[in-house]
mmCIF file of C-alpha atoms and ligand atoms in Angstrom:
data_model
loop_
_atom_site.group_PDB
_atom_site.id
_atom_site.type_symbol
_atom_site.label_atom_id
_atom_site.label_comp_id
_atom_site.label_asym_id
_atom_site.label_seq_id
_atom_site.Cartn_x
_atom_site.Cartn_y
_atom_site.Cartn_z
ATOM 1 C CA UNK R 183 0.000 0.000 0.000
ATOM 2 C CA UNK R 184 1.512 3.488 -0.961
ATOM 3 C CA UNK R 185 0.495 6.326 1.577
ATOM 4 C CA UNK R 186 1.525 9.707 0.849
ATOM 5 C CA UNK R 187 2.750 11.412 3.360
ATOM 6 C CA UNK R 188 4.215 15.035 2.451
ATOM 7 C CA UNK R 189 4.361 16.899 -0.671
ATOM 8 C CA UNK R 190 6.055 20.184 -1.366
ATOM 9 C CA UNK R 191 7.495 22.137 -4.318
ATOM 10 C CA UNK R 192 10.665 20.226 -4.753
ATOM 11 C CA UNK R 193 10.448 16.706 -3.305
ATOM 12 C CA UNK R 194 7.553 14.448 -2.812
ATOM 13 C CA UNK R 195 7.468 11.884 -0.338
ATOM 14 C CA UNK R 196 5.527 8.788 0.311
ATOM 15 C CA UNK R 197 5.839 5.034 2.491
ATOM 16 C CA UNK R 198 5.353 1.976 0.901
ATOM 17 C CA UNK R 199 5.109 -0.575 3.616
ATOM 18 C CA UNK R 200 8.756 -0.325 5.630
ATOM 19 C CA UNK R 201 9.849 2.059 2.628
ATOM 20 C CA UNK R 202 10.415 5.222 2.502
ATOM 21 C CA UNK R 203 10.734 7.151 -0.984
ATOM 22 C CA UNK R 204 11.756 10.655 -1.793
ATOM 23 C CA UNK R 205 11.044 12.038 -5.489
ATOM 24 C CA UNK R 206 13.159 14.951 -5.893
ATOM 25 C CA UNK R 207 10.682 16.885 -8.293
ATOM 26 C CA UNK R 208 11.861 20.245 -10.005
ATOM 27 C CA UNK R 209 11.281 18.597 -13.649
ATOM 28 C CA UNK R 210 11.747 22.238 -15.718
ATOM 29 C CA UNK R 211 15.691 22.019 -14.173
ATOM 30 C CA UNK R 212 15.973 18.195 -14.323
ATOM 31 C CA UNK R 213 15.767 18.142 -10.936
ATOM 32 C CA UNK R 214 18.652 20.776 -10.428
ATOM 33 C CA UNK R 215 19.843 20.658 -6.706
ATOM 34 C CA UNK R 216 18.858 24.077 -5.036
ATOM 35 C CA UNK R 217 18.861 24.791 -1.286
ATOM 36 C CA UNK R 218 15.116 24.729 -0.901
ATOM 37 C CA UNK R 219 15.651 21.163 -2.486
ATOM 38 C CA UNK R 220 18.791 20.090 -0.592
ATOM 39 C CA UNK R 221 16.897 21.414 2.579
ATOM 40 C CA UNK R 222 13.856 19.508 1.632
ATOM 41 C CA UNK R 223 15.225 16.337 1.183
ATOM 42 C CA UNK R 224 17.575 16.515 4.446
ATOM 43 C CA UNK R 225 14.659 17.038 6.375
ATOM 44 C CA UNK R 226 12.741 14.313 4.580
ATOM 45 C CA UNK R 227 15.459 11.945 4.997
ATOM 46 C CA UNK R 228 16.363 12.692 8.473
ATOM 47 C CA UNK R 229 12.465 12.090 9.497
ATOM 48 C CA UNK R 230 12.265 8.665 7.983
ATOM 49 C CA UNK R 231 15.723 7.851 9.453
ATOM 50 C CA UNK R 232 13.934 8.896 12.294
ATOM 51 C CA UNK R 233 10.386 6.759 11.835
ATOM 52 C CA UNK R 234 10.525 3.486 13.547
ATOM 53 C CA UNK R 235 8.089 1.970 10.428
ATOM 54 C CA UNK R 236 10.861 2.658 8.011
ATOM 55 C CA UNK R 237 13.921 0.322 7.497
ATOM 56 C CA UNK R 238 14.882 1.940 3.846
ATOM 57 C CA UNK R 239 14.891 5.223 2.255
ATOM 58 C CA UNK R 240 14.904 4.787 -1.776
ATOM 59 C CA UNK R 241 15.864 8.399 -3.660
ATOM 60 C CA UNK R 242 14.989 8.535 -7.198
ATOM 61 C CA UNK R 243 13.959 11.280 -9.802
ATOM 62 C CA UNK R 244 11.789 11.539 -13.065
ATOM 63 C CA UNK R 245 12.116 9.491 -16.404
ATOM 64 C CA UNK R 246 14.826 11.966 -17.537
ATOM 65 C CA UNK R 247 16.366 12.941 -14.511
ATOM 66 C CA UNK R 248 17.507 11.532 -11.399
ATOM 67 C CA UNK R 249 19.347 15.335 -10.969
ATOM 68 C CA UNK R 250 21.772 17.313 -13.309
ATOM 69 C CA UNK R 251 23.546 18.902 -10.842
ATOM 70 C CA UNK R 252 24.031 21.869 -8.448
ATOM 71 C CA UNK R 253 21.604 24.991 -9.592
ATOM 72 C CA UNK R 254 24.036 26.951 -11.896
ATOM 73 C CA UNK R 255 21.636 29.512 -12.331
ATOM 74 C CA UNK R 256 21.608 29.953 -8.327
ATOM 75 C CA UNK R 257 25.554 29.100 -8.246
ATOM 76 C CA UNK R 258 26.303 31.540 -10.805
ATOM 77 C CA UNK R 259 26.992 34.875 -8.623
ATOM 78 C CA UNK R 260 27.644 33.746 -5.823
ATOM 79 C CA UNK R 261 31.028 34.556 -4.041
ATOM 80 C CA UNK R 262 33.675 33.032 -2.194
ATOM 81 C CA UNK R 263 32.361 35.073 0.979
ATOM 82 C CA UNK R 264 29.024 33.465 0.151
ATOM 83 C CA UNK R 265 29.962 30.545 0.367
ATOM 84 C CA UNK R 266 32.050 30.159 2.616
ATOM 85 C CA UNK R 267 30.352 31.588 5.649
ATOM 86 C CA UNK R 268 27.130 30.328 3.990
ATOM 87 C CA UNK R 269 28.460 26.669 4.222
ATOM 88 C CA UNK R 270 28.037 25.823 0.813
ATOM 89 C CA UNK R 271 27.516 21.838 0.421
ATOM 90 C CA UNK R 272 28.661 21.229 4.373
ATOM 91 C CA UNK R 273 25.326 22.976 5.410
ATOM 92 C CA UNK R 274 22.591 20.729 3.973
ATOM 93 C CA UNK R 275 24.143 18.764 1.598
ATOM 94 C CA UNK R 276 25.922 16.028 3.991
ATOM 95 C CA UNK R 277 22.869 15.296 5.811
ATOM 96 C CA UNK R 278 22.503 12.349 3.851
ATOM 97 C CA UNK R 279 25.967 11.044 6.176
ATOM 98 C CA UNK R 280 23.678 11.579 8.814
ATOM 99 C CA UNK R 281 21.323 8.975 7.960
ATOM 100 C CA UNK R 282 21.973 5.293 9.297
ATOM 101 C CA UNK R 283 19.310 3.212 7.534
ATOM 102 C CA UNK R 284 20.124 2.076 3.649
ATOM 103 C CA UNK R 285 19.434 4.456 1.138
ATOM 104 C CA UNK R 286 18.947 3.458 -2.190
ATOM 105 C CA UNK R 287 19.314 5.242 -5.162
ATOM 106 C CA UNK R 288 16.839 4.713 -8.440
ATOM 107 C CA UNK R 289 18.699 6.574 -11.321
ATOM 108 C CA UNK R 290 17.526 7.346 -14.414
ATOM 109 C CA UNK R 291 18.838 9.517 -16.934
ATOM 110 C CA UNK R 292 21.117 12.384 -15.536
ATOM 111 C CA UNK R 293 23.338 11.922 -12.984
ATOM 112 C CA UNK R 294 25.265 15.024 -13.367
ATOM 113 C CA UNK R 295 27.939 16.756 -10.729
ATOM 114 C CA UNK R 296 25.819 17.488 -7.823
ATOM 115 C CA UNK R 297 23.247 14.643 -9.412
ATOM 116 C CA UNK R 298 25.974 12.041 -9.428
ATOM 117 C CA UNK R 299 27.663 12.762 -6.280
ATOM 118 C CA UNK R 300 24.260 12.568 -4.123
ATOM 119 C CA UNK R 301 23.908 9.059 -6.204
ATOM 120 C CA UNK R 302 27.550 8.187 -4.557
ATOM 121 C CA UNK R 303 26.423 8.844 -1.058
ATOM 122 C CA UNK R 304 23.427 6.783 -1.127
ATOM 123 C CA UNK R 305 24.355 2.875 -0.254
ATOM 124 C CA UNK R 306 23.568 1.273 -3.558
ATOM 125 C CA UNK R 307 22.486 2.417 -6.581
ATOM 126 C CA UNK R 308 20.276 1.020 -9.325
ATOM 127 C CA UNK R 309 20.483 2.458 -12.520
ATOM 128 C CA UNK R 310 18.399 2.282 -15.396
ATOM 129 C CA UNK R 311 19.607 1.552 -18.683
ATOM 130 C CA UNK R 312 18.980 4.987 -19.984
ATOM 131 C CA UNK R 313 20.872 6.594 -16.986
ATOM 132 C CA UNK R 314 23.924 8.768 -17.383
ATOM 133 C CA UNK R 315 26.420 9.619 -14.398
ATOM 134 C CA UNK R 316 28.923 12.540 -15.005
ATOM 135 C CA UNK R 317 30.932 15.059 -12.891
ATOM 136 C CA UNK R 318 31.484 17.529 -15.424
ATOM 137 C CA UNK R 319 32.124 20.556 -13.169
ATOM 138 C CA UNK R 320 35.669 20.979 -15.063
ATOM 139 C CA UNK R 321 33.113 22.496 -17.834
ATOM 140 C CA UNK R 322 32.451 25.242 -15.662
ATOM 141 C CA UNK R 323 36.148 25.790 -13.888
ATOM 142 C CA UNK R 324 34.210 24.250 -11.052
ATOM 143 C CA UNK R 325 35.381 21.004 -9.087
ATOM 144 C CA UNK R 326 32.998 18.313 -7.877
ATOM 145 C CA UNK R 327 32.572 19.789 -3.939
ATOM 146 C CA UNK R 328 30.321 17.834 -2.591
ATOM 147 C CA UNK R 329 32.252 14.397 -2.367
ATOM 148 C CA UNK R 330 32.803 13.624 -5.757
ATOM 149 C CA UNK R 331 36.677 13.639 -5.935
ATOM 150 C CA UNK R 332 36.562 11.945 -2.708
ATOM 151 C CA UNK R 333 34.113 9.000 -3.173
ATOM 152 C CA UNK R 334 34.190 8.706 -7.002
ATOM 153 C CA UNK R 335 37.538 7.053 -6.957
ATOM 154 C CA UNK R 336 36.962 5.036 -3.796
ATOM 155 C CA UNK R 337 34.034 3.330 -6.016
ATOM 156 C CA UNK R 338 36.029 2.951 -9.379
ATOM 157 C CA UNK R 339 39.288 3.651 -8.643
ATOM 158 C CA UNK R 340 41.366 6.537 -9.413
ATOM 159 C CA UNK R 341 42.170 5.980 -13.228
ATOM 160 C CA UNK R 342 38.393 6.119 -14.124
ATOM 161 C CA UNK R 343 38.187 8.719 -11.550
ATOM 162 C CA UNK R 344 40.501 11.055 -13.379
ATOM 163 C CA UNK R 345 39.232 10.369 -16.631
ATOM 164 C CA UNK R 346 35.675 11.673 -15.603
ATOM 165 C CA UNK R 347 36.404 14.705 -12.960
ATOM 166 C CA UNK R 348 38.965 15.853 -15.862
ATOM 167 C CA UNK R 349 37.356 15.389 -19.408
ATOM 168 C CA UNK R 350 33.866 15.383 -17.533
ATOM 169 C CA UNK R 351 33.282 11.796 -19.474
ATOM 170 C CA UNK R 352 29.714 10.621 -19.162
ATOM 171 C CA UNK R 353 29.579 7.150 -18.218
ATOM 172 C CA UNK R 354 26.309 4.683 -19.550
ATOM 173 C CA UNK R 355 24.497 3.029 -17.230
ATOM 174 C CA UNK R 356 26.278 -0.163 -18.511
ATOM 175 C CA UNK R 357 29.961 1.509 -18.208
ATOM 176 C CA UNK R 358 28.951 2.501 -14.376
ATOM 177 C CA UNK R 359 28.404 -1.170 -14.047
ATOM 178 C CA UNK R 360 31.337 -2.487 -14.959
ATOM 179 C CA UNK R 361 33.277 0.249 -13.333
ATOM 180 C CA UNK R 362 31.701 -0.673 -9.760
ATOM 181 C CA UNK R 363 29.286 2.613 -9.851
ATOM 182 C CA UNK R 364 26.339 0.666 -9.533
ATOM 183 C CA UNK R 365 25.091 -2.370 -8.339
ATOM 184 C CA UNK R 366 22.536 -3.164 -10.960
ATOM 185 C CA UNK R 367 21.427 -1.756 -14.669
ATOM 186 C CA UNK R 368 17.454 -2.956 -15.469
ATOM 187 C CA UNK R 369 15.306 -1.494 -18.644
ATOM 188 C CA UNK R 370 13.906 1.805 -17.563
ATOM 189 C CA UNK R 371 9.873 0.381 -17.412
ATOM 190 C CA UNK R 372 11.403 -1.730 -14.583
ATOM 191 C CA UNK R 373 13.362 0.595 -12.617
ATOM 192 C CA UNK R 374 11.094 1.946 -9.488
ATOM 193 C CA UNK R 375 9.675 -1.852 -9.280
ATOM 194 C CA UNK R 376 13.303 -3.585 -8.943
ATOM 195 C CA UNK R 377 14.145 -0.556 -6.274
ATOM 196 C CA UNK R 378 10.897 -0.939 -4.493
ATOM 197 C CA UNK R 379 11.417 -4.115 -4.468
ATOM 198 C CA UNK R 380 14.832 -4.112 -3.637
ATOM 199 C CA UNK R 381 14.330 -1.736 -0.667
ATOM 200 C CA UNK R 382 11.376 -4.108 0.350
ATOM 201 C CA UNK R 383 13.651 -7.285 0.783
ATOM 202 C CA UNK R 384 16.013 -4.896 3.232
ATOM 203 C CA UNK R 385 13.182 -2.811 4.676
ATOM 204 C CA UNK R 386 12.269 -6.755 5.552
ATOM 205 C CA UNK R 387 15.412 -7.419 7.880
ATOM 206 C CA UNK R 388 16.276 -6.787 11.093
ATOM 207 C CA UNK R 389 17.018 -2.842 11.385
ATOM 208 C CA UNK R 390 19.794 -2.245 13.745
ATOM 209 C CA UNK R 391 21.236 -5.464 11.769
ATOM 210 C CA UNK R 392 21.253 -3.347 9.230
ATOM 211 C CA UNK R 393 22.427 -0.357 10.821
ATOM 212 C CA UNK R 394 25.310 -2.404 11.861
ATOM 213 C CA UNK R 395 26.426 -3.363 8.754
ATOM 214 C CA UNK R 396 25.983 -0.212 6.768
ATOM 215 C CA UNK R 397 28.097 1.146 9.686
ATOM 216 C CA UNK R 398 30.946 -1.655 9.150
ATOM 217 C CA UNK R 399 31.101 -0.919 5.146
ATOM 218 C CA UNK R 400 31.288 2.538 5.576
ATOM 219 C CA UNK R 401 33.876 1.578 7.968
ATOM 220 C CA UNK R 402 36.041 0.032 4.951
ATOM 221 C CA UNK R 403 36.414 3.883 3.247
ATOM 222 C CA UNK R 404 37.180 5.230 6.752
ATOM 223 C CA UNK R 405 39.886 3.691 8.519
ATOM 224 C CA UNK R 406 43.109 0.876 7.770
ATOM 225 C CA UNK R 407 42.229 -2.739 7.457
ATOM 226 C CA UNK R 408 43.102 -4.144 10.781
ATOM 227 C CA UNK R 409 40.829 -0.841 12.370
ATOM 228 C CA UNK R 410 38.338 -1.872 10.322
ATOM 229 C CA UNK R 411 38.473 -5.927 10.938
ATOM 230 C CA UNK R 412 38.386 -5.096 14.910
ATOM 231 C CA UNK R 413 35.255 -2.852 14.110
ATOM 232 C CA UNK R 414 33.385 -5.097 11.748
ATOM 233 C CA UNK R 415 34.455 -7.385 15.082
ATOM 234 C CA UNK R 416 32.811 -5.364 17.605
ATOM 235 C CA UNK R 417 30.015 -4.617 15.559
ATOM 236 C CA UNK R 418 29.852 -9.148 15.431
ATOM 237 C CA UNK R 419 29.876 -9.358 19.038
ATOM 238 C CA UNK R 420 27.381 -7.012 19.582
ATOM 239 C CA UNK R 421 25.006 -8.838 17.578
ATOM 240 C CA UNK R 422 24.413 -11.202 20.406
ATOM 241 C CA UNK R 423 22.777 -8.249 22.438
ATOM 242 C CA UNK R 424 20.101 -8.293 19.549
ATOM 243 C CA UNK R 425 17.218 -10.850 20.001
ATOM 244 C CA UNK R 426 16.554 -10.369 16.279
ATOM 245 C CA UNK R 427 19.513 -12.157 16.080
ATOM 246 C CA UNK R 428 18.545 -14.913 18.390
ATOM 247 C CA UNK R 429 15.402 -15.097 16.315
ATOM 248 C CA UNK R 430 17.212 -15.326 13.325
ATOM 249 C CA UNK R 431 19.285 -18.379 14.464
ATOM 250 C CA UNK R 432 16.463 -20.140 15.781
ATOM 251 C CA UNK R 433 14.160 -19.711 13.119
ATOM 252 C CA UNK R 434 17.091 -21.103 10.464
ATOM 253 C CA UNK R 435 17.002 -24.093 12.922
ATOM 254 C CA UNK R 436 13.434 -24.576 13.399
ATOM 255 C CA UNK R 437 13.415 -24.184 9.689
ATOM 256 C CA UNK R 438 10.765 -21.280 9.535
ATOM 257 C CA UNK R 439 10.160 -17.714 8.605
ATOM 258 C CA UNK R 440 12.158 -15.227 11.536
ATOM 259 C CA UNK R 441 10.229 -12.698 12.775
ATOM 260 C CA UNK R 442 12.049 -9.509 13.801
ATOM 261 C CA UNK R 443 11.261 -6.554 15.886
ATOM 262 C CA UNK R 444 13.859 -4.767 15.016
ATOM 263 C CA UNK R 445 15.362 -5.095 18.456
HETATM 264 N N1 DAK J 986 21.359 23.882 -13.005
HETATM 265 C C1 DAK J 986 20.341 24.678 -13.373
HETATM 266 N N2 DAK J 986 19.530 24.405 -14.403
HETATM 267 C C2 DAK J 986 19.761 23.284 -15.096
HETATM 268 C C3 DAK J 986 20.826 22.418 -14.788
HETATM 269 C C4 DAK J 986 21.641 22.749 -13.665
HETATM 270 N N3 DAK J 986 22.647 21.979 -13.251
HETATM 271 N N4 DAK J 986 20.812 21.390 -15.666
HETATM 272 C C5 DAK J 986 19.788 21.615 -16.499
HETATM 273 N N5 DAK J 986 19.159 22.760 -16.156
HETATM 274 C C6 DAK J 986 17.996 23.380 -16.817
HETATM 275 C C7 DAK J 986 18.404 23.985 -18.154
HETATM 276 O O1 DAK J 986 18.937 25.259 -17.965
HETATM 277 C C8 DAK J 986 17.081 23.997 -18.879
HETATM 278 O O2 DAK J 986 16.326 25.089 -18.416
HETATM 279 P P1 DAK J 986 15.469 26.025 -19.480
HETATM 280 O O3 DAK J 986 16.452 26.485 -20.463
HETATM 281 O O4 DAK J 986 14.454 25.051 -20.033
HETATM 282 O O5 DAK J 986 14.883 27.087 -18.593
HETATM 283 C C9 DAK J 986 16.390 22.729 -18.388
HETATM 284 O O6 DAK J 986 17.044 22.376 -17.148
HETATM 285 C C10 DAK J 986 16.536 21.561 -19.335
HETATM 286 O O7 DAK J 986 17.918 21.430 -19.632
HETATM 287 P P2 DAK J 986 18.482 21.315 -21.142
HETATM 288 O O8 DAK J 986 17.616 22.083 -22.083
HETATM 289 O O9 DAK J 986 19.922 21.642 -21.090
HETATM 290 O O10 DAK J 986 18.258 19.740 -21.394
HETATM 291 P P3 DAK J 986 19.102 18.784 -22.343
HETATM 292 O O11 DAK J 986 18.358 17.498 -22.321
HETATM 293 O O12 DAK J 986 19.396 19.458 -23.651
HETATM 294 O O13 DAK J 986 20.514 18.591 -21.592
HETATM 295 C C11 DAK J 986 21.975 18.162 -19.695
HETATM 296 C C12 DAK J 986 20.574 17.933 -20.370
HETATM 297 C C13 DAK J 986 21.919 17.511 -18.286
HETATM 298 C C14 DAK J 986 23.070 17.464 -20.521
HETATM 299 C C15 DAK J 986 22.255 19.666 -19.644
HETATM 300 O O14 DAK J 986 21.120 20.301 -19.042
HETATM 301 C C16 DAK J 986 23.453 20.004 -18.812
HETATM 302 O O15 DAK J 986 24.588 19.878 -19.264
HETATM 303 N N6 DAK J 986 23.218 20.506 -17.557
HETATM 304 C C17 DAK J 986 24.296 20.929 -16.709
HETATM 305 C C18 DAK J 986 24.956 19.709 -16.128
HETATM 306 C C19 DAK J 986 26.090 20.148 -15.223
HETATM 307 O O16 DAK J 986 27.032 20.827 -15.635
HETATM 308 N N7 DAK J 986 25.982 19.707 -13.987
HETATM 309 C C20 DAK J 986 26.987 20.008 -13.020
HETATM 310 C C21 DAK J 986 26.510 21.217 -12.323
HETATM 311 S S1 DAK J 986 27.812 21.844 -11.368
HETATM 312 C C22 DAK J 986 30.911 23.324 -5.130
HETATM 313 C C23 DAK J 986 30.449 22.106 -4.800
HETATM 314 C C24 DAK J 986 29.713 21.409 -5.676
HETATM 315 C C25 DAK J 986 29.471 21.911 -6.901
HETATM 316 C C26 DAK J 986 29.932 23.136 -7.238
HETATM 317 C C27 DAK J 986 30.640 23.832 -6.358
HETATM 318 N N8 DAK J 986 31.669 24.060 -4.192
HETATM 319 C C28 DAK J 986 31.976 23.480 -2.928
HETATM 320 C C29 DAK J 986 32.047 25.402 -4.466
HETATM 321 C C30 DAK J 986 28.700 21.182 -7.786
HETATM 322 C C31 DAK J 986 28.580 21.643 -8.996
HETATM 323 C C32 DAK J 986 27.684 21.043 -9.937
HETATM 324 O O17 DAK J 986 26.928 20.125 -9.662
#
């Protein structure tokens, strides 16, 4: 069942069971990534983080868009005084670190600068066939700022890396695949099923299991191997405090269905 629970000017929202999805919706700027938007979408991601009925956040935009970018019509004169005491990027745009339940991203279409490097900070992304990633800031004597130099190669690796933040090469939906960008490519008429779905089967398991291992991945970009192994360790142990985790074990063993309470 799909209830829709908030609707404003540049995002829509709605639940679908344990889901939560967030349409970013400014379709005359393919979905061009403006404060009121950025702001919008922290907010709207921070309150399902914060909804005990929601155990995955899926982000996706239109047909054509999933965004193309930071608003260079907003961008354009603005000054270094701007924004740097205005916290350009830090301010709103890193909420989405914030946020300890799975996001998924549903891409189709352009995944430009701003587009592609909110695409990098969600957990997985899908991508349709007809979707398009690109950090072509270097177009504009711009850089990627808001993690793309920084999380772009940690995904493909820094020769790929170079070859997109400095000719501002768009990669196909197939390319990203092969490249590590994305976890799956599917025709376009089946993208927001196999992310709905997809979100579904994770909204399905136990939460702060989840929470746990998002936590531990994240883990992998943020510290040396052996830090991260005694982590991921921790993080092991502790799932013995969890009696979803109990449940789990017995239910493999009584051969049924577990059923969690996210506890
Ligand atoms: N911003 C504002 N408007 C945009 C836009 C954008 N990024 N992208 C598209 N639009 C608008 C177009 O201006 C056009 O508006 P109208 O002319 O209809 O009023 C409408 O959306 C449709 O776009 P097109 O007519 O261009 O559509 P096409 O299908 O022909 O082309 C395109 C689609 C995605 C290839 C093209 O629109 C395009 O190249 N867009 C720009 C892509 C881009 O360069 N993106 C990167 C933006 S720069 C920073 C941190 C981060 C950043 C910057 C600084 N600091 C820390 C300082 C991030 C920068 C970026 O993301």
């Amino acid at each position: 069942m799909v209830t829709h629970t908030m609707t404003n000017r540049t995002i829509l929202t709605e639940t679908h069971g344990r889901v939560g999805l967030i349409r970013l919706n400014r379709p005359a700027q393919l979905n061009a990534l403006n404060d009121e938007l950025m702001d919008a979408l922290g907010a709207a991601l921070l309150a399902f983080d914060g909804n005990a009925d929601v155990g995955a956040i899926l982000v996706t935009g239109s047909d054509k868009a999933f965004a193309a970018g930071a608003d260079i019509a907003v961008m354009a004169d603005w000054t270094y005084m701007d924004v740097y005491q205005g916290g350009f990027i830090t301010r709103n745009w890193e909420t989405i670190r914030q946020v300890r339940k799975p996001v998924i991203a549903a891409v189709a279409g352009y995944a430009m600068g701003g587009g592609c490097e909110l695409a990098l900070a969600c957990d997985i992304i899908v991508a349709a066939e007809s979707a398009k990633f690109a950090l072509p800031e270097i177009k504009l004597a711009m850089l990627p700022g808001a993690g793309g130099t920084q999380r772009l190669p940690r995904a493909v690796g820094k020769a790929k890396a170079m070859d997109m933040c400095l000719s501002a090469r768009v990669l196909s939906a197939q390319e990203a695949d092969r490249y590590g960008l994305v976890s799956r490519v599917v025709p376009d008429a089946e993208l927001q099923n196999t992310a709905l779905k997809l979100a579904t089967q994770i909204a399905g398991y136990s939460l702060p299991a989840l929470m746990a291992i998002k936590e531990s991945v994240n883990r992998a970009h943020e510290s040396s191997l052996s830090e991260g192994i005694l982590f991921e360790r921790r993080e092991l142990h502790a799932r013995f405090a969890s009696s979803d985790a109990h449940e789990g074990m017995q239910a493999f063993l009584g051969k049924r269905q577990p059923v969690f309470q996210h506890r």
